[in-house]
Amino acid sequence: MPARTRDAAAELEQLDHEALARTGLTEAQVAERRELGLTNRQPDTTSRSVWAIVRTHLFTLFNLVLGLCAAVIIVLGRWLDLLFSLAALSNIVIGFVQEFSAKRQLDRIALLRRDPARVLRAGRIVEVRLEDIVLDDVLVLSRGDQVPADATVLAADGLDLDESMLTGENDPVVKQPGDRVLSASSVTGGSGRVRVTAVGDRSHASRLAQEARQFSPIASELRAALERVVRWISIALIPIILVVLNGQMQAVGGWHRAFADGAWEDALVVAVSSVASMVPQGLALMTTISFAIAAVRLARDEVLIQEQPAVEVLARVDTVCFDKTGTLTEGGVAFDRTHPLGPGADDAAAAAALAWFGADPHANPTAAALAEGFPEPPAEEPARILAFSSANRFSGVEFGTSGAWLLGAPEVLLPAGGPDLCRATEIAAQGQRVMVLAHARHLVLGEDGRPAQRLPAEHEPRLLVVFREQVRADAEETLAFFTAQGIDLKVFSGDNPATVTAAARRAGMDAEGGAVDASALPEEGPELVRVALEHHVFGRVSPHQKKNMVLGLREAGRVVAMTGDGINDALALKHADLGIAMGNAAPATKAVSRLVLLDGRFSRLPSVMAEGRKIIANIERVTHLFLTKTSFAVLMGVTLGLLAWTFPFLPRQYSTADLLIIGGPSFVLTMLPNNRRDVPRLPRRAPALPPAPPRPLGPAPPAIQGPGPGRGNRLTPLAESLARRGSPSYGEEWNAPSQGHRR
């Protein structure tokens, strides 16, 4: 918000909270705030700008060298001899089109969540666009709404907010009058009225995403290696150009005669032909084409590549970091089991009551999960209903035949210090959520004859109802795949450490030591980095701790991929070598990610890694061809220059021969299957040097193994699927025996 706007906000009249909660702003007050610019207009940048994409592909040293050669030909008017520049132009166009298409698709996705907000103005509730909300507006919130701006609670009726997109903590937060409400949080229960206190880029979500919106290019070893090759060639070309140009001038009778009879033009053209032949322009084009084809293939599998080198980077990753909520897990909970708390407690009446709680259209997300285990609600209509209260932590229903049933927290419905409460506490310590179903004769009625938020004096606990987080169906075998490839796995979550540990175990990770409570760790510094290197599962991690852990891992020499879906993950995704966003992620999170799993399926990642390994291996294969051609061109150009012999090819002739002899075969080679693992530092494997030994990434079996009888080397469904598709992930070089993975 500009300084003028901040000053104007400070000068606005002070509003009475009680009057504001009853009537909201008047039309005059709304108009005043619009005039001052105090609206909720958000930055409309949801992904990379067109200029950023153009800059990435246009301004390279490779294009500078060829651009200077092309400028000489254009000045001389020899248009047919511009054929050599087609490779550079194709390289720019293909790269731009692919990344611009990804940008357009991402922008369309980001625009999906634009529901209008309900505000109280002049005593009436009206719907307005999000950008038309002004400072001090009264938002009317109910279950399912997303909070569009920071606010303070004026009135609340069981108002529960899910702030996991901002904090990573999955448990709903109860809000009372006076409490702060953060933008991008969602209402999971109850209703309320809140006063907007920060709009636009002053909101919490916008400030958190501000750093993430700053674009930085992805670190591609292939592109960096190519830039180094061109840089070395460009430095060497400074004396070579002088030798070649002087040799061609001498070949037509010397500098004086060349300028006297106009022969300098032909000499300059063949000199350009000699210099252009020394630049491996086809190598850059083959790299871009490989990236583009991989992006098209992966797009069919619902994987959006925002920057071409993202495929390559995943193939080089040795550390994968996961958020838990919405990434490792699907979000929310699922019904797991019940524990009777007495003889005959698990009867048909109790099951019918649980079915009713699960089918209640006003149920909170935890109670709604009961519908999975109890799909048939009772036909009998309830006599009375007590809505869930986050403050009192229970809800109730009363039937004419079976009496009243209460569903709530163990601490509320179980006797303090009793064995049942101890049992519930033990289950909760394992990372599961526990509720209690209790029975009473009747609900407590208030003075108005309606059910009151008070427990019946005599209620009998019947069942412990256990819920578990829903780990993504394909998470276990995908994490097992990464483990089998020697990739270090880490979970960074803002949730409770016990909950994170349980989810990590169900996903197949080794979490024997439990999760580290990051709330006891510093926000940054060597201690945080040391713990991040030594441990694998973390709870209570703040957004800035996630970012600093990722940066620390990178500084320690790791190649880090980070997956997430919430705004709290945006900074870590931005600073990782490769940011991977889930399909349901926040727009800011998808905007800073290099790769988006549109359908949110982890099982896509092995295919991406396979494509990356194929690209790396094949590009290194054709590099030998292009560097050999470059060496020959340099040798021929220098030799002819020293001997003052005319270079025998015009640019159009050399470019045609280059396309037929080198370009065509190299294109075929880049499309062939290749499952060789990555060996770092491509330029060091030039033809003049012996190849370096492959970098070990750990055991690499054709099957993903895990402990347990009967598994052996049997392919899991994921491995079988990839094998049927002919994925190079399961090729000849990966057929070594596996040591499995620890759970």
GROMACS .gro file of N, CA and C in nm, residues 541-647:
model
  321
  541VAL      N    1   0.674  -2.666   1.178
  541VAL     CA    2   0.772  -2.591   1.099
  541VAL      C    3   0.705  -2.466   1.043
  542SER      N    4   0.765  -2.350   1.067
  542SER     CA    5   0.710  -2.225   1.014
  542SER      C    6   0.748  -2.210   0.867
  543PRO      N    7   0.675  -2.124   0.793
  543PRO     CA    8   0.710  -2.103   0.651
  543PRO      C    9   0.855  -2.060   0.630
  544HIS      N   10   0.907  -1.973   0.718
  544HIS     CA   11   1.045  -1.927   0.701
  544HIS      C   12   1.145  -2.036   0.739
  545GLN      N   13   1.110  -2.120   0.834
  545GLN     CA   14   1.197  -2.234   0.864
  545GLN      C   15   1.204  -2.330   0.746
  546LYS      N   16   1.091  -2.354   0.679
  546LYS     CA   17   1.093  -2.439   0.560
  546LYS      C   18   1.189  -2.383   0.457
  547LYS      N   19   1.178  -2.252   0.431
  547LYS     CA   20   1.265  -2.189   0.332
  547LYS      C   21   1.411  -2.203   0.373
  548ASN      N   22   1.443  -2.175   0.499
  548ASN     CA   23   1.582  -2.179   0.543
  548ASN      C   24   1.637  -2.321   0.549
  549MET      N   25   1.552  -2.420   0.576
  549MET     CA   26   1.597  -2.559   0.570
  549MET      C   27   1.634  -2.598   0.427
  550VAL      N   28   1.549  -2.557   0.333
  550VAL     CA   29   1.577  -2.587   0.192
  550VAL      C   30   1.707  -2.520   0.148
  551LEU      N   31   1.724  -2.393   0.185
  551LEU     CA   32   1.847  -2.322   0.149
  551LEU      C   33   1.969  -2.387   0.213
  552GLY      N   34   1.954  -2.431   0.339
  552GLY     CA   35   2.065  -2.497   0.406
  552GLY      C   36   2.104  -2.628   0.341
  553LEU      N   37   2.004  -2.706   0.298
  553LEU     CA   38   2.033  -2.830   0.228
  553LEU      C   39   2.106  -2.803   0.097
  554ARG      N   40   2.065  -2.698   0.025
  554ARG     CA   41   2.132  -2.665  -0.100
  554ARG      C   42   2.275  -2.620  -0.076
  555GLU      N   43   2.296  -2.540   0.029
  555GLU     CA   44   2.431  -2.494   0.060
  555GLU      C   45   2.521  -2.610   0.100
  556ALA      N   46   2.460  -2.718   0.151
  556ALA     CA   47   2.537  -2.836   0.188
  556ALA      C   48   2.567  -2.925   0.068
  557GLY      N   49   2.528  -2.882  -0.051
  557GLY     CA   50   2.558  -2.957  -0.172
  557GLY      C   51   2.446  -3.046  -0.221
  558ARG      N   52   2.330  -3.040  -0.157
  558ARG     CA   53   2.218  -3.123  -0.201
  558ARG      C   54   2.147  -3.058  -0.321
  559VAL      N   55   2.090  -3.142  -0.406
  559VAL     CA   56   2.000  -3.097  -0.511
  559VAL      C   57   1.859  -3.125  -0.459
  560VAL      N   58   1.784  -3.020  -0.429
  560VAL     CA   59   1.662  -3.032  -0.348
  560VAL      C   60   1.537  -3.006  -0.432
  561ALA      N   61   1.441  -3.098  -0.421
  561ALA     CA   62   1.306  -3.077  -0.473
  561ALA      C   63   1.212  -3.059  -0.354
  562MET      N   64   1.119  -2.966  -0.366
  562MET     CA   65   1.023  -2.940  -0.259
  562MET      C   66   0.883  -2.947  -0.317
  563THR      N   67   0.795  -3.023  -0.252
  563THR     CA   68   0.657  -3.032  -0.296
  563THR      C   69   0.567  -2.968  -0.190
  564GLY      N   70   0.460  -2.902  -0.236
  564GLY     CA   71   0.369  -2.839  -0.142
  564GLY      C   72   0.244  -2.791  -0.213
  565ASP      N   73   0.149  -2.741  -0.133
  565ASP     CA   74   0.025  -2.691  -0.190
  565ASP      C   75  -0.022  -2.562  -0.127
  566GLY      N   76   0.028  -2.529  -0.009
  566GLY     CA   77  -0.021  -2.411   0.062
  566GLY      C   78   0.066  -2.289   0.040
  567ILE      N   79   0.011  -2.173   0.076
  567ILE     CA   80   0.089  -2.050   0.068
  567ILE      C   81   0.208  -2.058   0.162
  568ASN      N   82   0.195  -2.134   0.272
  568ASN     CA   83   0.307  -2.151   0.364
  568ASN      C   84   0.424  -2.226   0.300
  569ASP      N   85   0.400  -2.293   0.188
  569ASP     CA   86   0.507  -2.366   0.119
  569ASP      C   87   0.573  -2.283   0.009
  570ALA      N   88   0.517  -2.165  -0.023
  570ALA     CA   89   0.561  -2.091  -0.142
  570ALA      C   90   0.708  -2.053  -0.136
  571LEU      N   91   0.755  -2.005  -0.020
  571LEU     CA   92   0.894  -1.963  -0.010
  571LEU      C   93   0.989  -2.080  -0.027
  572ALA      N   94   0.956  -2.194   0.035
  572ALA     CA   95   1.042  -2.312   0.022
  572ALA      C   96   1.043  -2.362  -0.122
  573LEU      N   97   0.928  -2.360  -0.188
  573LEU     CA   98   0.921  -2.403  -0.328
  573LEU      C   99   1.006  -2.313  -0.417
  574LYS      N  100   1.004  -2.184  -0.390
  574LYS     CA  101   1.079  -2.090  -0.472
  574LYS      C  102   1.229  -2.112  -0.459
  575HIS      N  103   1.277  -2.140  -0.338
  575HIS     CA  104   1.421  -2.148  -0.315
  575HIS      C  105   1.478  -2.288  -0.334
  576ALA      N  106   1.392  -2.386  -0.360
  576ALA     CA  107   1.442  -2.520  -0.391
  576ALA      C  108   1.496  -2.525  -0.534
  577ASP      N  109   1.580  -2.625  -0.561
  577ASP     CA  110   1.624  -2.643  -0.699
  577ASP      C  111   1.505  -2.671  -0.790
  578LEU      N  112   1.407  -2.741  -0.736
  578LEU     CA  113   1.287  -2.773  -0.814
  578LEU      C  114   1.166  -2.766  -0.722
  579GLY      N  115   1.074  -2.673  -0.751
  579GLY     CA  116   0.949  -2.663  -0.676
  579GLY      C  117   0.839  -2.738  -0.749
  580ILE      N  118   0.768  -2.825  -0.676
  580ILE     CA  119   0.662  -2.907  -0.734
  580ILE      C  120   0.533  -2.876  -0.658
  581ALA      N  121   0.432  -2.826  -0.728
  581ALA     CA  122   0.304  -2.791  -0.665
  581ALA      C  123   0.199  -2.894  -0.701
  582MET      N  124   0.109  -2.920  -0.606
  582MET     CA  125  -0.002  -3.008  -0.632
  582MET      C  126  -0.110  -2.932  -0.711
  583GLY      N  127  -0.197  -3.006  -0.777
  583GLY     CA  128  -0.298  -2.944  -0.864
  583GLY      C  129  -0.395  -2.855  -0.790
  584ASN      N  130  -0.421  -2.883  -0.660
  584ASN     CA  131  -0.514  -2.802  -0.583
  584ASN      C  132  -0.444  -2.695  -0.501
  585ALA      N  133  -0.319  -2.665  -0.536
  585ALA     CA  134  -0.241  -2.570  -0.459
  585ALA      C  135  -0.294  -2.428  -0.476
  586ALA      N  136  -0.253  -2.340  -0.386
  586ALA     CA  137  -0.289  -2.199  -0.395
  586ALA      C  138  -0.225  -2.139  -0.520
  587PRO      N  139  -0.291  -2.038  -0.582
  587PRO     CA  140  -0.234  -1.977  -0.703
  587PRO      C  141  -0.091  -1.929  -0.686
  588ALA      N  142  -0.060  -1.866  -0.571
  588ALA     CA  143   0.077  -1.818  -0.549
  588ALA      C  144   0.176  -1.933  -0.544
  589THR      N  145   0.133  -2.047  -0.490
  589THR     CA  146   0.221  -2.163  -0.482
  589THR      C  147   0.249  -2.220  -0.620
  590LYS      N  148   0.146  -2.231  -0.703
  590LYS     CA  149   0.166  -2.282  -0.839
  590LYS      C  150   0.248  -2.185  -0.923
  591ALA      N  151   0.235  -2.055  -0.893
  591ALA     CA  152   0.306  -1.956  -0.974
  591ALA      C  153   0.457  -1.967  -0.957
  592VAL      N  154   0.505  -2.005  -0.837
  592VAL     CA  155   0.650  -2.011  -0.814
  592VAL      C  156   0.706  -2.150  -0.839
  593SER      N  157   0.620  -2.247  -0.867
  593SER     CA  158   0.667  -2.384  -0.889
  593SER      C  159   0.715  -2.401  -1.032
  594ARG      N  160   0.809  -2.491  -1.051
  594ARG     CA  161   0.858  -2.522  -1.185
  594ARG      C  162   0.775  -2.633  -1.249
  595LEU      N  163   0.708  -2.710  -1.165
  595LEU     CA  164   0.636  -2.827  -1.214
  595LEU      C  165   0.508  -2.839  -1.132
  596VAL      N  166   0.394  -2.860  -1.200
  596VAL     CA  167   0.264  -2.870  -1.132
  596VAL      C  168   0.202  -3.005  -1.166
  597LEU      N  169   0.168  -3.082  -1.063
  597LEU     CA  170   0.097  -3.208  -1.082
  597LEU      C  171  -0.052  -3.175  -1.085
  598LEU      N  172  -0.107  -3.160  -1.204
  598LEU     CA  173  -0.243  -3.109  -1.218
  598LEU      C  174  -0.346  -3.196  -1.149
  599ASP      N  175  -0.326  -3.328  -1.151
  599ASP     CA  176  -0.420  -3.418  -1.085
  599ASP      C  177  -0.373  -3.458  -0.945
  600GLY      N  178  -0.262  -3.400  -0.898
  600GLY     CA  179  -0.215  -3.425  -0.762
  600GLY      C  180  -0.165  -3.566  -0.737
  601ARG      N  181  -0.124  -3.639  -0.841
  601ARG     CA  182  -0.080  -3.778  -0.824
  601ARG      C  183   0.072  -3.786  -0.817
  602PHE      N  184   0.121  -3.837  -0.703
  602PHE     CA  185   0.265  -3.854  -0.686
  602PHE      C  186   0.324  -3.952  -0.786
  603SER      N  187   0.243  -4.045  -0.830
  603SER     CA  188   0.294  -4.150  -0.918
  603SER      C  189   0.341  -4.094  -1.052
  604ARG      N  190   0.316  -3.965  -1.078
  604ARG     CA  191   0.368  -3.904  -1.201
  604ARG      C  192   0.518  -3.878  -1.193
  605LEU      N  193   0.571  -3.862  -1.073
  605LEU     CA  194   0.710  -3.818  -1.058
  605LEU      C  195   0.813  -3.917  -1.113
  606PRO      N  196   0.797  -4.050  -1.096
  606PRO     CA  197   0.894  -4.141  -1.159
  606PRO      C  198   0.901  -4.125  -1.310
  607SER      N  199   0.788  -4.099  -1.376
  607SER     CA  200   0.791  -4.079  -1.520
  607SER      C  201   0.867  -3.952  -1.556
  608VAL      N  202   0.849  -3.846  -1.474
  608VAL     CA  203   0.923  -3.723  -1.499
  608VAL      C  204   1.073  -3.747  -1.484
  609MET      N  205   1.111  -3.822  -1.381
  609MET     CA  206   1.252  -3.853  -1.361
  609MET      C  207   1.307  -3.934  -1.477
  610ALA      N  208   1.227  -4.027  -1.529
  610ALA     CA  209   1.271  -4.108  -1.642
  610ALA      C  210   1.295  -4.022  -1.765
  611GLU      N  211   1.204  -3.928  -1.791
  611GLU     CA  212   1.221  -3.838  -1.905
  611GLU      C  213   1.347  -3.753  -1.888
  612GLY      N  214   1.370  -3.705  -1.766
  612GLY     CA  215   1.489  -3.624  -1.741
  612GLY      C  216   1.617  -3.701  -1.762
  613ARG      N  217   1.621  -3.824  -1.715
  613ARG     CA  218   1.742  -3.905  -1.734
  613ARG      C  219   1.766  -3.934  -1.882
  614LYS      N  220   1.658  -3.956  -1.955
  614LYS     CA  221   1.674  -3.981  -2.098
  614LYS      C  222   1.730  -3.857  -2.168
  615ILE      N  223   1.678  -3.739  -2.132
  615ILE     CA  224   1.726  -3.616  -2.194
  615ILE      C  225   1.874  -3.595  -2.164
  616ILE      N  226   1.911  -3.609  -2.036
  616ILE     CA  227   2.050  -3.585  -1.997
  616ILE      C  228   2.143  -3.679  -2.073
  617ALA      N  229   2.111  -3.808  -2.072
  617ALA     CA  230   2.200  -3.905  -2.136
  617ALA      C  231   2.209  -3.884  -2.286
  618ASN      N  232   2.097  -3.855  -2.351
  618ASN     CA  233   2.099  -3.838  -2.497
  618ASN      C  234   2.165  -3.708  -2.539
  619ILE      N  235   2.144  -3.601  -2.463
  619ILE     CA  236   2.211  -3.476  -2.497
  619ILE      C  237   2.362  -3.492  -2.482
  620GLU      N  238   2.404  -3.562  -2.379
  620GLU     CA  239   2.548  -3.585  -2.364
  620GLU      C  240   2.601  -3.673  -2.476
  621ARG      N  241   2.517  -3.761  -2.527
  621ARG     CA  242   2.559  -3.846  -2.638
  621ARG      C  243   2.582  -3.762  -2.764
  622VAL      N  244   2.486  -3.673  -2.797
  622VAL     CA  245   2.502  -3.593  -2.919
  622VAL      C  246   2.603  -3.481  -2.900
  623THR      N  247   2.634  -3.446  -2.773
  623THR     CA  248   2.736  -3.345  -2.750
  623THR      C  249   2.869  -3.384  -2.815
  624HIS      N  250   2.901  -3.513  -2.812
  624HIS     CA  251   3.025  -3.560  -2.874
  624HIS      C  252   3.025  -3.528  -3.024
  625LEU      N  253   2.909  -3.545  -3.088
  625LEU     CA  254   2.901  -3.515  -3.230
  625LEU      C  255   2.926  -3.367  -3.257
  626PHE      N  256   2.856  -3.281  -3.181
  626PHE     CA  257   2.866  -3.138  -3.209
  626PHE      C  258   3.003  -3.082  -3.171
  627LEU      N  259   3.061  -3.128  -3.061
  627LEU     CA  260   3.193  -3.078  -3.024
  627LEU      C  261   3.300  -3.128  -3.120
  628THR      N  262   3.280  -3.250  -3.173
  628THR     CA  263   3.374  -3.299  -3.276
  628THR      C  264   3.364  -3.213  -3.401
  629LYS      N  265   3.240  -3.180  -3.440
  629LYS     CA  266   3.221  -3.093  -3.556
  629LYS      C  267   3.282  -2.955  -3.532
  630THR      N  268   3.263  -2.901  -3.409
  630THR     CA  269   3.320  -2.771  -3.376
  630THR      C  270   3.472  -2.775  -3.381
  631SER      N  271   3.531  -2.881  -3.326
  631SER     CA  272   3.677  -2.894  -3.329
  631SER      C  273   3.729  -2.897  -3.473
  632PHE      N  274   3.659  -2.972  -3.557
  632PHE     CA  275   3.698  -2.979  -3.698
  632PHE      C  276   3.687  -2.842  -3.764
  633ALA      N  277   3.576  -2.768  -3.734
  633ALA     CA  278   3.556  -2.637  -3.795
  633ALA      C  279   3.664  -2.538  -3.751
  634VAL      N  280   3.701  -2.542  -3.622
  634VAL     CA  281   3.806  -2.454  -3.573
  634VAL      C  282   3.939  -2.487  -3.641
  635LEU      N  283   3.969  -2.617  -3.645
  635LEU     CA  284   4.095  -2.658  -3.707
  635LEU      C  285   4.100  -2.616  -3.854
  636MET      N  286   3.990  -2.638  -3.928
  636MET     CA  287   3.988  -2.602  -4.069
  636MET      C  288   3.996  -2.451  -4.087
  637GLY      N  289   3.921  -2.374  -4.006
  637GLY     CA  290   3.922  -2.229  -4.021
  637GLY      C  291   4.058  -2.169  -3.992
  638VAL      N  292   4.123  -2.215  -3.885
  638VAL     CA  293   4.255  -2.162  -3.849
  638VAL      C  294   4.359  -2.201  -3.954
  639THR      N  295   4.354  -2.326  -3.997
  639THR     CA  296   4.452  -2.373  -4.096
  639THR      C  297   4.440  -2.295  -4.226
  640LEU      N  298   4.317  -2.280  -4.277
  640LEU     CA  299   4.297  -2.207  -4.401
  640LEU      C  300   4.335  -2.059  -4.384
  641GLY      N  301   4.309  -2.005  -4.263
  641GLY     CA  302   4.347  -1.865  -4.239
  641GLY      C  303   4.496  -1.846  -4.239
  642LEU      N  304   4.568  -1.938  -4.175
  642LEU     CA  305   4.714  -1.927  -4.171
  642LEU      C  306   4.775  -1.947  -4.309
  643LEU      N  307   4.713  -2.034  -4.389
  643LEU     CA  308   4.766  -2.060  -4.524
  643LEU      C  309   4.713  -1.960  -4.626
  644ALA      N  310   4.623  -1.870  -4.582
  644ALA     CA  311   4.563  -1.771  -4.673
  644ALA      C  312   4.491  -1.837  -4.789
  645TRP      N  313   4.421  -1.945  -4.757
  645TRP     CA  314   4.340  -2.013  -4.857
  645TRP      C  315   4.193  -1.976  -4.836
  646THR      N  316   4.117  -1.972  -4.942
  646THR     CA  317   3.975  -1.935  -4.934
  646THR      C  318   3.895  -2.047  -4.865
  647PHE      N  319   3.809  -2.005  -4.769
  647PHE     CA  320   3.721  -2.103  -4.705
  647PHE      C  321   3.623  -2.156  -4.811
   0.00000   0.00000   0.00000
